[in-house]
Short mmCIF file of C-alpha atoms and ligand atoms in Angstrom, two decimals:
data_model
loop_
_atom_site.label_atom_id
_atom_site.label_comp_id
_atom_site.label_asym_id
_atom_site.label_seq_id
_atom_site.Cartn_x
_atom_site.Cartn_y
_atom_site.Cartn_z
CA MET A 43 -43.98 7.11 -30.37
CA GLY A 44 -42.15 8.13 -27.63
CA GLY A 45 -44.79 8.44 -25.09
CA PHE A 46 -44.28 4.94 -23.06
CA ASP A 47 -42.21 5.25 -19.60
CA PHE A 48 -39.04 3.95 -19.93
CA THR A 49 -37.85 4.08 -16.59
CA LYS A 50 -40.81 2.67 -15.34
CA ARG A 51 -39.78 -0.41 -17.29
CA GLY A 52 -40.30 -3.54 -15.03
CA SER A 53 -37.36 -5.58 -14.29
CA PHE A 54 -36.39 -9.27 -12.62
CA GLY A 55 -36.15 -9.48 -8.94
CA SER A 56 -33.34 -12.01 -7.98
CA ARG A 57 -30.40 -14.65 -9.95
CA LEU A 58 -32.46 -17.00 -8.96
CA GLY A 59 -36.24 -15.47 -10.38
CA VAL A 60 -34.23 -14.91 -13.89
CA LEU A 61 -33.55 -18.40 -13.93
CA ALA A 62 -36.51 -19.24 -13.08
CA ALA A 63 -38.50 -17.12 -15.53
CA ALA A 64 -36.06 -17.68 -18.55
CA ALA A 65 -36.47 -21.86 -17.90
CA GLY A 66 -40.24 -21.22 -16.93
CA SER A 67 -40.49 -20.17 -20.75
CA ALA A 68 -37.93 -22.19 -22.69
CA VAL A 69 -39.42 -25.67 -20.64
CA GLY A 70 -42.66 -26.36 -21.49
CA LEU A 71 -44.97 -28.21 -24.37
CA GLY A 72 -41.51 -27.92 -26.48
CA ASN A 73 -39.82 -30.80 -23.75
CA ILE A 74 -42.61 -33.17 -22.71
CA TRP A 75 -45.04 -33.04 -26.04
CA ARG A 76 -43.06 -31.75 -28.25
CA PHE A 77 -39.89 -33.40 -28.18
CA PRO A 78 -40.74 -36.86 -27.95
CA TYR A 79 -43.48 -36.76 -30.81
CA VAL A 80 -40.50 -35.20 -33.03
CA THR A 81 -38.01 -37.71 -31.76
CA GLY A 82 -39.75 -40.75 -32.45
CA GLU A 83 -41.08 -39.22 -35.73
CA ASN A 84 -37.78 -38.68 -36.73
CA GLY A 85 -35.62 -41.49 -35.86
CA GLY A 86 -34.77 -41.62 -32.23
CA GLY A 87 -31.06 -42.08 -31.62
CA ALA A 88 -30.36 -40.11 -34.29
CA PHE A 89 -32.15 -37.54 -34.36
CA ILE A 90 -31.04 -36.91 -30.29
CA LEU A 91 -27.55 -36.97 -31.00
CA VAL A 92 -28.09 -33.96 -33.95
CA TYR A 93 -30.43 -32.14 -31.55
CA LEU A 94 -27.20 -32.14 -28.56
CA VAL A 95 -24.96 -31.52 -30.94
CA ILE A 96 -27.43 -28.51 -31.99
CA VAL A 97 -28.46 -27.14 -28.56
CA PHE A 98 -24.39 -26.74 -27.35
CA ALA A 99 -23.00 -25.29 -30.92
CA ILE A 100 -26.14 -23.30 -32.22
CA GLY A 101 -28.49 -23.11 -29.21
CA ILE A 102 -26.62 -21.30 -26.66
CA PRO A 103 -24.87 -19.06 -28.38
CA VAL A 104 -28.46 -17.37 -30.50
CA MET A 105 -29.38 -17.46 -26.49
CA MET A 106 -26.07 -15.55 -25.07
CA SER A 107 -27.10 -13.54 -28.52
CA GLU A 108 -30.45 -12.77 -27.63
CA LEU A 109 -29.66 -11.62 -23.90
CA VAL A 110 -26.87 -9.82 -24.89
CA ILE A 111 -29.57 -7.15 -27.15
CA GLY A 112 -32.16 -7.13 -24.71
CA ARG A 113 -30.10 -6.33 -21.76
CA ARG A 114 -27.45 -3.77 -23.58
CA SER A 115 -31.31 -1.95 -25.21
CA ARG A 116 -33.45 -2.43 -22.57
CA ARG A 117 -36.79 -2.91 -24.97
CA ASN A 118 -39.09 -4.74 -26.78
CA PRO A 119 -37.51 -7.10 -30.05
CA VAL A 120 -38.51 -4.14 -32.31
CA GLY A 121 -36.96 -1.01 -29.98
CA ALA A 122 -34.04 -3.08 -29.46
CA PHE A 123 -32.72 -2.98 -33.06
CA ARG A 124 -34.26 0.63 -33.65
CA ILE A 125 -31.96 1.64 -30.51
CA LEU A 126 -28.86 -0.37 -31.13
CA ALA A 127 -29.47 0.03 -34.99
CA PRO A 128 -31.29 3.62 -36.20
CA ASN A 129 -32.05 4.06 -39.25
CA LYS A 130 -30.82 0.22 -40.18
CA PRO A 131 -34.32 -2.07 -41.62
CA TRP A 132 -32.68 -4.82 -38.74
CA TYR A 133 -35.50 -4.20 -36.42
CA TRP A 134 -37.40 -6.14 -38.82
CA VAL A 135 -35.90 -9.05 -37.73
CA GLY A 136 -37.85 -7.90 -34.91
CA VAL A 137 -41.56 -7.77 -36.24
CA MET A 138 -40.70 -10.88 -37.59
CA GLY A 139 -40.05 -11.81 -34.41
CA ILE A 140 -43.52 -10.33 -33.49
CA ALA A 141 -45.29 -12.23 -36.03
CA GLY A 142 -43.98 -16.10 -35.00
CA ALA A 143 -45.12 -14.49 -30.89
CA PHE A 144 -48.45 -14.99 -32.51
CA MET A 145 -48.16 -17.30 -34.56
CA ILE A 146 -46.86 -20.32 -31.62
CA MET A 147 -49.62 -18.91 -29.59
CA ALA A 148 -52.45 -19.43 -31.67
CA PHE A 149 -51.36 -23.52 -31.91
CA TYR A 150 -49.15 -23.68 -28.48
CA THR A 151 -52.29 -22.18 -26.65
CA VAL A 152 -54.29 -25.20 -28.18
CA VAL A 153 -51.88 -27.47 -27.17
CA ALA A 154 -52.24 -25.94 -23.44
CA GLY A 155 -55.96 -25.97 -22.89
CA TRP A 156 -55.63 -30.06 -23.82
CA THR A 157 -53.30 -30.38 -20.74
CA LEU A 158 -56.98 -29.09 -19.10
CA GLU A 159 -58.60 -31.73 -20.54
CA TYR A 160 -57.06 -34.47 -19.78
CA LEU A 161 -57.10 -33.04 -16.37
CA TYR A 162 -60.92 -32.97 -16.35
CA GLN A 163 -60.24 -36.54 -17.75
CA THR A 164 -58.59 -37.57 -15.01
CA VAL A 165 -60.71 -36.29 -11.94
CA ILE A 166 -63.67 -37.84 -13.69
CA GLY A 167 -61.54 -41.50 -14.71
CA GLY A 168 -61.52 -41.38 -17.82
CA PHE A 169 -58.57 -43.15 -19.24
CA GLN A 170 -59.48 -46.29 -17.15
CA GLY A 171 -60.18 -48.72 -18.30
CA ARG A 172 -58.74 -48.10 -21.81
CA ASP A 173 -56.17 -49.49 -23.80
CA SER A 174 -53.72 -47.65 -25.97
CA ASP A 175 -56.13 -48.20 -29.24
CA ALA A 176 -58.77 -46.34 -26.94
CA LEU A 177 -56.30 -43.75 -25.38
CA LYS A 178 -56.01 -43.04 -29.11
CA GLN A 179 -59.25 -42.85 -30.22
CA MET A 180 -60.46 -41.06 -27.00
CA PHE A 181 -57.47 -38.07 -28.16
CA GLU A 182 -58.38 -37.50 -32.28
CA GLY A 183 -62.22 -38.16 -30.75
CA PHE A 184 -61.65 -34.92 -28.12
CA ARG A 185 -59.30 -32.82 -31.52
CA GLY A 186 -61.93 -33.66 -33.87
CA GLU A 187 -64.41 -31.58 -31.48
CA SER A 188 -65.47 -29.03 -32.27
CA LEU A 189 -66.29 -26.47 -29.20
CA ARG A 190 -64.14 -28.42 -26.23
CA PRO A 191 -60.15 -28.04 -27.83
CA ALA A 192 -61.10 -23.98 -27.87
CA LEU A 193 -63.41 -23.40 -24.89
CA TRP A 194 -60.32 -25.42 -22.82
CA PHE A 195 -58.12 -23.06 -25.48
CA ALA A 196 -59.98 -19.85 -24.34
CA VAL A 197 -59.69 -20.93 -20.93
CA PHE A 198 -56.42 -21.49 -21.61
CA LEU A 199 -55.40 -18.19 -23.14
CA LEU A 200 -57.39 -15.71 -20.65
CA ALA A 201 -54.97 -17.44 -17.79
CA THR A 202 -52.33 -16.17 -19.01
CA SER A 203 -53.04 -12.32 -19.55
CA GLY A 204 -54.73 -12.73 -16.01
CA ILE A 205 -50.45 -13.88 -15.35
CA VAL A 206 -49.50 -11.05 -17.41
CA TRP A 207 -51.61 -8.70 -16.38
CA GLY A 208 -50.04 -8.13 -13.63
CA GLY A 209 -46.58 -7.15 -14.57
CA VAL A 210 -44.87 -10.88 -14.69
CA ARG A 211 -44.18 -10.29 -10.83
CA LYS A 212 -43.52 -12.45 -7.89
CA GLY A 213 -45.81 -14.29 -8.22
CA ILE A 214 -44.66 -16.50 -11.86
CA GLU A 215 -41.20 -16.53 -10.73
CA ASN A 216 -41.51 -17.99 -7.17
CA SER A 217 -44.86 -20.31 -8.53
CA SER A 218 -41.90 -21.59 -11.06
CA LYS A 219 -39.21 -21.93 -8.29
CA ILE A 220 -41.70 -24.40 -6.33
CA MET A 221 -43.60 -25.82 -9.60
CA MET A 222 -40.30 -26.90 -12.04
CA PRO A 223 -38.60 -28.88 -9.35
CA LEU A 224 -41.95 -31.26 -8.37
CA LEU A 225 -42.60 -31.16 -12.16
CA PHE A 226 -38.54 -33.22 -12.11
CA ILE A 227 -39.27 -34.83 -9.45
CA LEU A 228 -42.07 -36.38 -11.31
CA LEU A 229 -40.95 -36.98 -15.22
CA ILE A 230 -38.37 -38.98 -12.82
CA ILE A 231 -41.13 -41.28 -11.14
CA LEU A 232 -43.01 -41.80 -14.52
CA CYS A 233 -39.34 -42.76 -16.26
CA ILE A 234 -38.63 -44.98 -13.49
CA LYS A 235 -42.58 -46.31 -14.22
CA SER A 236 -41.37 -46.77 -17.75
CA LEU A 237 -39.02 -48.03 -17.74
CA THR A 238 -40.39 -51.45 -15.23
CA LEU A 239 -42.57 -52.14 -17.93
CA PRO A 240 -42.07 -55.41 -19.48
CA GLY A 241 -40.80 -55.12 -22.85
CA SER A 242 -39.65 -51.48 -21.92
CA SER A 243 -35.97 -52.18 -23.13
CA LYS A 244 -36.83 -51.30 -27.57
CA GLY A 245 -37.60 -47.60 -25.56
CA LEU A 246 -34.20 -47.28 -25.47
CA VAL A 247 -32.38 -48.46 -27.45
CA PHE A 248 -34.25 -46.31 -30.04
CA LEU A 249 -34.04 -43.94 -27.55
CA PHE A 250 -30.19 -44.24 -27.09
CA SER A 251 -28.42 -45.82 -30.39
CA PRO A 252 -28.56 -43.72 -33.83
CA ASP A 253 -28.76 -45.24 -36.76
CA PHE A 254 -26.48 -42.73 -38.36
CA SER A 255 -28.54 -43.46 -42.30
CA LYS A 256 -31.48 -42.51 -40.37
CA ILE A 257 -30.00 -38.68 -40.66
CA THR A 258 -31.40 -36.87 -43.07
CA GLY A 259 -31.41 -33.01 -44.56
CA THR A 260 -35.41 -32.79 -42.88
CA THR A 261 -34.39 -34.70 -40.07
CA VAL A 262 -32.08 -31.65 -39.66
CA LEU A 263 -33.82 -28.96 -39.68
CA MET A 264 -36.25 -30.62 -37.42
CA ALA A 265 -33.31 -31.05 -35.18
CA LEU A 266 -32.86 -27.28 -35.39
CA GLY A 267 -36.49 -26.57 -35.43
CA GLN A 268 -37.30 -28.33 -32.46
CA ALA A 269 -34.22 -27.01 -30.56
CA PHE A 270 -34.53 -23.27 -30.87
CA PHE A 271 -38.81 -24.40 -30.43
CA SER A 272 -37.39 -25.81 -27.09
CA LEU A 273 -34.83 -23.14 -25.64
CA SER A 274 -37.83 -20.48 -26.59
CA ILE A 275 -34.78 -18.74 -28.92
CA GLY A 276 -35.78 -16.93 -32.37
CA MET A 277 -37.99 -14.19 -32.16
CA GLY A 278 -37.35 -11.61 -29.06
CA THR A 279 -38.43 -13.88 -26.14
CA LEU A 280 -34.80 -14.27 -24.33
CA ILE A 281 -34.66 -10.07 -25.62
CA THR A 282 -37.80 -9.16 -23.90
CA TYR A 283 -36.67 -11.41 -20.61
CA GLY A 284 -33.09 -10.26 -21.12
CA SER A 285 -34.17 -6.52 -21.21
CA TYR A 286 -35.70 -7.54 -17.64
CA ILE A 287 -32.56 -8.96 -16.43
CA PRO A 288 -30.06 -6.91 -13.76
CA LYS A 289 -27.13 -5.92 -15.02
CA ASP A 290 -25.01 -8.06 -12.42
CA ASN A 291 -25.95 -11.25 -14.02
CA ASN A 292 -23.44 -13.17 -15.93
CA LEU A 293 -25.13 -14.35 -18.74
CA ALA A 294 -23.79 -17.24 -20.33
CA LEU A 295 -23.94 -18.37 -16.96
CA THR A 296 -27.76 -18.18 -17.80
CA SER A 297 -27.90 -19.26 -21.48
CA VAL A 298 -25.93 -22.79 -20.17
CA GLN A 299 -28.14 -23.35 -16.72
CA VAL A 300 -31.13 -22.22 -18.85
CA SER A 301 -29.54 -24.58 -21.63
CA MET A 302 -29.10 -27.49 -19.61
CA VAL A 303 -32.02 -27.54 -17.61
CA ASP A 304 -34.30 -27.48 -20.76
CA LEU A 305 -32.76 -30.20 -22.27
CA LEU A 306 -32.72 -32.90 -19.69
CA VAL A 307 -36.10 -32.37 -18.99
CA ALA A 308 -37.07 -33.14 -21.98
CA ILE A 309 -33.98 -36.13 -23.11
CA LEU A 310 -36.30 -37.10 -19.27
CA ALA A 311 -39.26 -37.11 -21.06
CA GLY A 312 -38.70 -39.08 -23.73
CA VAL A 313 -37.06 -42.00 -21.47
CA ALA A 314 -40.50 -41.54 -19.55
CA ILE A 315 -42.63 -41.90 -23.25
CA PHE A 316 -40.04 -44.07 -25.78
CA PRO A 317 -40.14 -46.88 -23.38
CA ALA A 318 -44.31 -47.65 -22.51
CA VAL A 319 -44.37 -46.78 -26.99
CA PHE A 320 -43.27 -49.63 -26.69
CA ALA A 321 -44.00 -52.15 -23.83
CA PHE A 322 -47.93 -51.29 -24.89
CA ASP A 323 -47.11 -51.29 -29.31
CA ILE A 324 -47.55 -47.76 -29.52
CA SER A 325 -45.92 -46.74 -33.39
CA PRO A 326 -43.38 -44.09 -32.22
CA LYS A 327 -44.59 -41.72 -35.69
CA SER A 328 -48.45 -41.25 -33.93
CA GLY A 329 -47.09 -37.26 -34.04
CA GLU A 330 -48.91 -35.52 -31.91
CA ALA A 331 -51.16 -37.44 -30.95
CA LEU A 332 -48.47 -39.52 -28.83
CA THR A 333 -48.29 -38.05 -25.29
CA PHE A 334 -51.49 -37.56 -24.70
CA VAL A 335 -52.11 -41.38 -25.24
CA VAL A 336 -48.78 -42.34 -23.91
CA LEU A 337 -48.77 -41.28 -20.28
CA PRO A 338 -52.52 -41.50 -19.58
CA GLY A 339 -51.13 -45.38 -20.30
CA ILE A 340 -48.66 -45.52 -18.14
CA PHE A 341 -50.60 -43.82 -15.74
CA ASN A 342 -54.07 -46.54 -16.36
CA GLN A 343 -50.87 -49.22 -14.94
CA MET A 344 -49.62 -47.53 -11.69
CA THR A 345 -51.36 -47.93 -8.65
CA GLY A 346 -52.07 -44.54 -7.26
CA GLY A 347 -52.07 -42.89 -11.27
CA MET A 348 -55.05 -41.21 -10.52
CA ILE A 349 -53.22 -38.80 -8.64
CA PHE A 350 -50.11 -39.07 -10.65
CA SER A 351 -51.59 -38.30 -13.32
CA PHE A 352 -53.67 -35.11 -11.61
CA ALA A 353 -50.21 -33.61 -10.19
CA PHE A 354 -48.27 -34.08 -13.41
CA PHE A 355 -51.31 -32.41 -15.30
CA THR A 356 -51.34 -30.01 -13.06
CA LEU A 357 -47.33 -29.16 -13.37
CA LEU A 358 -48.10 -30.16 -17.31
CA ALA A 359 -50.66 -26.68 -17.98
CA ILE A 360 -48.65 -24.57 -15.39
CA ALA A 361 -45.05 -25.93 -17.34
CA ALA A 362 -46.60 -24.50 -20.58
CA LEU A 363 -48.21 -21.58 -18.51
CA THR A 364 -44.86 -20.17 -17.70
CA SER A 365 -44.05 -20.02 -21.09
CA THR A 366 -46.88 -19.22 -22.67
CA VAL A 367 -46.01 -15.84 -20.62
CA SER A 368 -43.08 -15.19 -21.95
CA VAL A 369 -44.83 -15.43 -25.08
CA LEU A 370 -47.30 -12.61 -24.94
CA GLU A 371 -45.21 -10.81 -23.05
CA VAL A 372 -43.59 -10.19 -26.15
CA ILE A 373 -46.81 -8.77 -27.78
CA VAL A 374 -47.31 -6.68 -24.81
CA ALA A 375 -43.91 -5.12 -24.82
CA TYR A 376 -43.98 -4.68 -28.06
CA LEU A 377 -47.38 -2.83 -28.25
CA SER A 378 -46.89 -0.74 -25.55
CA GLU A 379 -42.96 0.26 -25.77
CA GLN A 380 -44.02 1.09 -29.96
CA LEU A 381 -46.81 1.70 -30.65
CA ASP A 382 -47.19 3.23 -27.52
CA LEU A 383 -50.79 1.86 -25.74
CA SER A 384 -50.88 0.92 -22.04
CA ARG A 385 -50.31 -2.17 -20.61
CA ARG A 386 -53.81 -3.46 -20.15
CA MET A 387 -54.74 -2.01 -23.70
CA ALA A 388 -52.15 -3.63 -25.44
CA ILE A 389 -52.94 -7.24 -23.13
CA ILE A 390 -56.62 -6.26 -24.25
CA ILE A 391 -56.04 -5.95 -28.12
CA SER A 392 -53.31 -9.19 -27.91
CA THR A 393 -55.13 -11.33 -26.14
CA ALA A 394 -58.75 -10.49 -29.00
CA ALA A 395 -56.07 -10.58 -31.67
CA ILE A 396 -54.75 -14.81 -30.88
CA PHE A 397 -58.33 -15.45 -29.67
CA ILE A 398 -59.85 -15.42 -32.73
CA VAL A 399 -56.33 -17.13 -34.95
CA GLY A 400 -55.95 -19.62 -32.02
CA GLY A 401 -59.78 -20.60 -32.21
CA ALA A 402 -59.61 -21.32 -35.47
CA THR A 403 -56.49 -23.07 -35.37
CA SER A 404 -58.04 -25.37 -32.63
CA LEU A 405 -60.89 -25.61 -34.75
CA SER A 406 -58.73 -26.58 -37.38
CA SER A 407 -59.23 -30.74 -36.82
CA GLY A 408 -62.14 -30.23 -35.84
CA MET A 409 -64.92 -27.74 -38.24
CA PHE A 410 -62.49 -25.62 -40.53
CA LYS A 411 -60.39 -29.74 -41.14
CA GLY A 412 -60.35 -28.76 -44.75
CA ILE A 413 -58.00 -25.48 -44.86
CA LYS A 414 -55.56 -26.33 -45.63
CA LEU A 415 -52.71 -24.38 -47.11
CA PHE A 416 -49.30 -25.49 -48.45
CA GLY A 417 -50.99 -29.59 -47.49
CA LEU A 418 -51.41 -28.31 -43.56
CA ASN A 419 -53.97 -27.50 -41.66
CA ILE A 420 -53.42 -24.17 -40.02
CA PHE A 421 -52.56 -26.11 -36.54
CA ASP A 422 -49.70 -28.04 -38.58
CA LEU A 423 -49.08 -24.98 -40.88
CA PHE A 424 -47.93 -22.53 -37.57
CA ASN A 425 -46.46 -25.70 -35.59
CA PHE A 426 -44.19 -26.04 -38.02
CA THR A 427 -43.40 -22.92 -40.03
CA THR A 428 -42.72 -21.53 -36.36
CA ALA A 429 -40.11 -23.84 -34.77
CA ASN A 430 -38.43 -24.79 -38.71
CA ILE A 431 -38.70 -21.24 -40.58
CA LEU A 432 -39.10 -18.18 -38.48
CA LEU A 433 -37.56 -19.27 -36.30
CA PRO A 434 -34.00 -20.60 -37.21
CA LEU A 435 -34.07 -16.99 -39.67
CA GLY A 436 -34.48 -15.06 -36.91
CA GLY A 437 -31.79 -16.62 -34.95
CA LEU A 438 -30.06 -16.67 -38.78
CA PHE A 439 -30.43 -12.32 -38.63
CA LEU A 440 -30.05 -12.29 -34.71
CA VAL A 441 -26.38 -13.58 -34.37
CA ALA A 442 -25.23 -12.08 -37.96
CA PHE A 443 -26.44 -8.56 -36.33
CA LEU A 444 -24.18 -9.19 -33.39
CA GLY A 445 -21.68 -10.93 -35.05
CA TRP A 446 -20.62 -8.32 -38.01
CA PHE A 447 -23.10 -5.52 -37.17
CA PHE A 448 -22.77 -4.21 -33.36
CA PRO A 449 -19.82 -2.91 -32.45
CA GLN A 450 -17.67 -5.49 -30.02
CA LYS A 451 -16.95 -3.82 -27.10
CA HIS A 452 -19.94 -3.36 -26.65
CA THR A 453 -20.79 -7.41 -26.74
CA LYS A 454 -18.14 -7.49 -24.82
CA ASP A 455 -19.79 -5.49 -22.09
CA GLU A 456 -22.53 -7.28 -21.39
CA LEU A 457 -20.84 -10.53 -21.69
CA SER A 458 -18.27 -9.18 -19.13
CA ASN A 459 -20.35 -6.75 -16.88
CA GLY A 460 -18.35 -4.56 -17.58
CA GLY A 461 -15.37 -6.44 -17.33
CA THR A 462 -15.74 -7.84 -13.89
CA ILE A 463 -16.20 -11.25 -14.84
CA SER A 464 -13.69 -13.10 -17.01
CA ILE A 465 -15.32 -13.71 -20.66
CA GLY A 466 -12.33 -16.80 -21.88
CA TYR A 467 -15.40 -18.14 -24.36
CA TYR A 468 -15.06 -14.51 -26.08
CA ARG A 469 -12.87 -15.86 -28.91
CA PHE A 470 -14.83 -19.20 -29.31
CA PHE A 471 -18.24 -17.42 -28.98
CA ILE A 472 -17.61 -14.58 -31.86
CA ILE A 473 -16.71 -17.32 -33.98
CA THR A 474 -19.57 -18.68 -33.88
CA ILE A 475 -21.89 -16.27 -34.16
CA LYS A 476 -19.83 -14.42 -36.99
CA PHE A 477 -19.01 -18.25 -38.89
CA ILE A 478 -20.44 -21.57 -37.60
CA ALA A 479 -23.42 -20.72 -36.44
CA PRO A 480 -25.29 -18.63 -39.69
CA ALA A 481 -23.18 -21.27 -41.90
CA ALA A 482 -24.87 -23.86 -40.19
CA ILE A 483 -28.43 -22.30 -39.93
CA ALA A 484 -28.07 -21.19 -43.73
CA LEU A 485 -27.10 -24.89 -44.62
CA VAL A 486 -30.01 -27.18 -42.71
CA PHE A 487 -32.76 -24.82 -43.44
CA LEU A 488 -32.16 -25.06 -47.75
CA ASN A 489 -31.16 -28.19 -47.82
CA GLY A 490 -34.02 -29.71 -45.59
CA LEU A 491 -36.49 -27.25 -47.01
CA GLY A 492 -34.65 -29.31 -50.40
CA ILE A 493 -33.32 -25.86 -51.72
CA ILE A 494 -29.61 -27.53 -51.99
N1 LIG B 83 -39.80 -22.65 -25.07
C1 LIG B 83 -41.32 -22.92 -24.96
C2 LIG B 83 -41.37 -24.56 -25.05
O1 LIG B 83 -40.22 -25.25 -25.19
C3 LIG B 83 -41.67 -23.30 -26.10
C4 LIG B 83 -41.78 -21.64 -26.75
C5 LIG B 83 -41.58 -21.04 -28.10
C6 LIG B 83 -41.63 -19.90 -26.00
C7 LIG B 83 -40.47 -20.39 -27.84
C8 LIG B 83 -41.13 -19.13 -26.09
C9 LIG B 83 -40.73 -18.26 -27.48
O2 LIG B 83 -42.48 -25.44 -23.84
#
């Protein structure tokens, strides 16, 4: 150790750049693919209500904590704890984050690969004339293949590595600034189309009228996991991005802005998808297939649907890319700073490792279908354990560290930018990270896993 030149660390250029990068990490398949199907499987409105409470009460404070730890230490997640809590075991929280990053890359990049297949299908007119059953079969058929999904996965992984290779430079910052608003506009168009389908109002009822009897320990655990996953918190992504954030950035404001953008995109995705789910008579519990069946169904009903479909899957792929870049950056920052590898070597090694694990994940609904652990195939195992176990557990340790261990004067200093901006919310923040967030996470966790 010690060979890494910390004076040469990268940093984000502007306030907008910080927002674009952090929102780029947060907004992704988690919002447009995962949120709708998890909502569908967990009772709709009731789930969304719990989700909202969690984003505000736990998500934003955890995000702020990560940014504080990152900017204070100017290190990767493991290095951050090593420098802020020397000779203490806290760095294991960082290690857990690196492990989580590998697991997320392994399944998330596979789903990102599916968006490329759907882009390709758009171009060759593959959805045309198919009803929702046929679209479902098409999706399951594709997923069950071995080579094709694995190839798209590899293409997407290489694209991610390519961007990280160049450093997370202006390219991704600037393109996010254009692409994210475009994705927004397209989502709104899809919402309108979906809402005007006959029978769509059932979708709105499903989404927005909570049936409280549907709230169980599992629902709350799924909402917690979804919030952590969607906000990119609990595994050090925002420690890493925080470490690149300039000193004059208002970390609390950035956290609120990123969380609101993320929330809005998720809700819009829900409004685009559920009215169509009911109009096409698809089960809201269709799981991972949901988005990939419903959206092509909407495109089929639109004049110029092919163009919308093309634009949509392109933007979805880009939204996924700004997320995979942020996850890979965690691993690369760790390998280069802690293990003293060159940045390029770090990228090559991590890409190769992800290629192997992710390849196996991709094959888990094809060739490796029979391989199961705890009753889940590799894909489901990574998807479930990262979101519902690793990230909340990481979040619990993060807030506990900042709330109970780290000297408060440093935290105040980071949040107030050395006393230059007011932090009227501070008392509320500290109570939240000391008591409310850890207690809530611990409770939800133990209850959801059936331990209490
Ligand atoms: N937040 C991203 C999404 O919703 C996924 C992600 C999870 C990114 C964890 C980084 C860390 O798509």
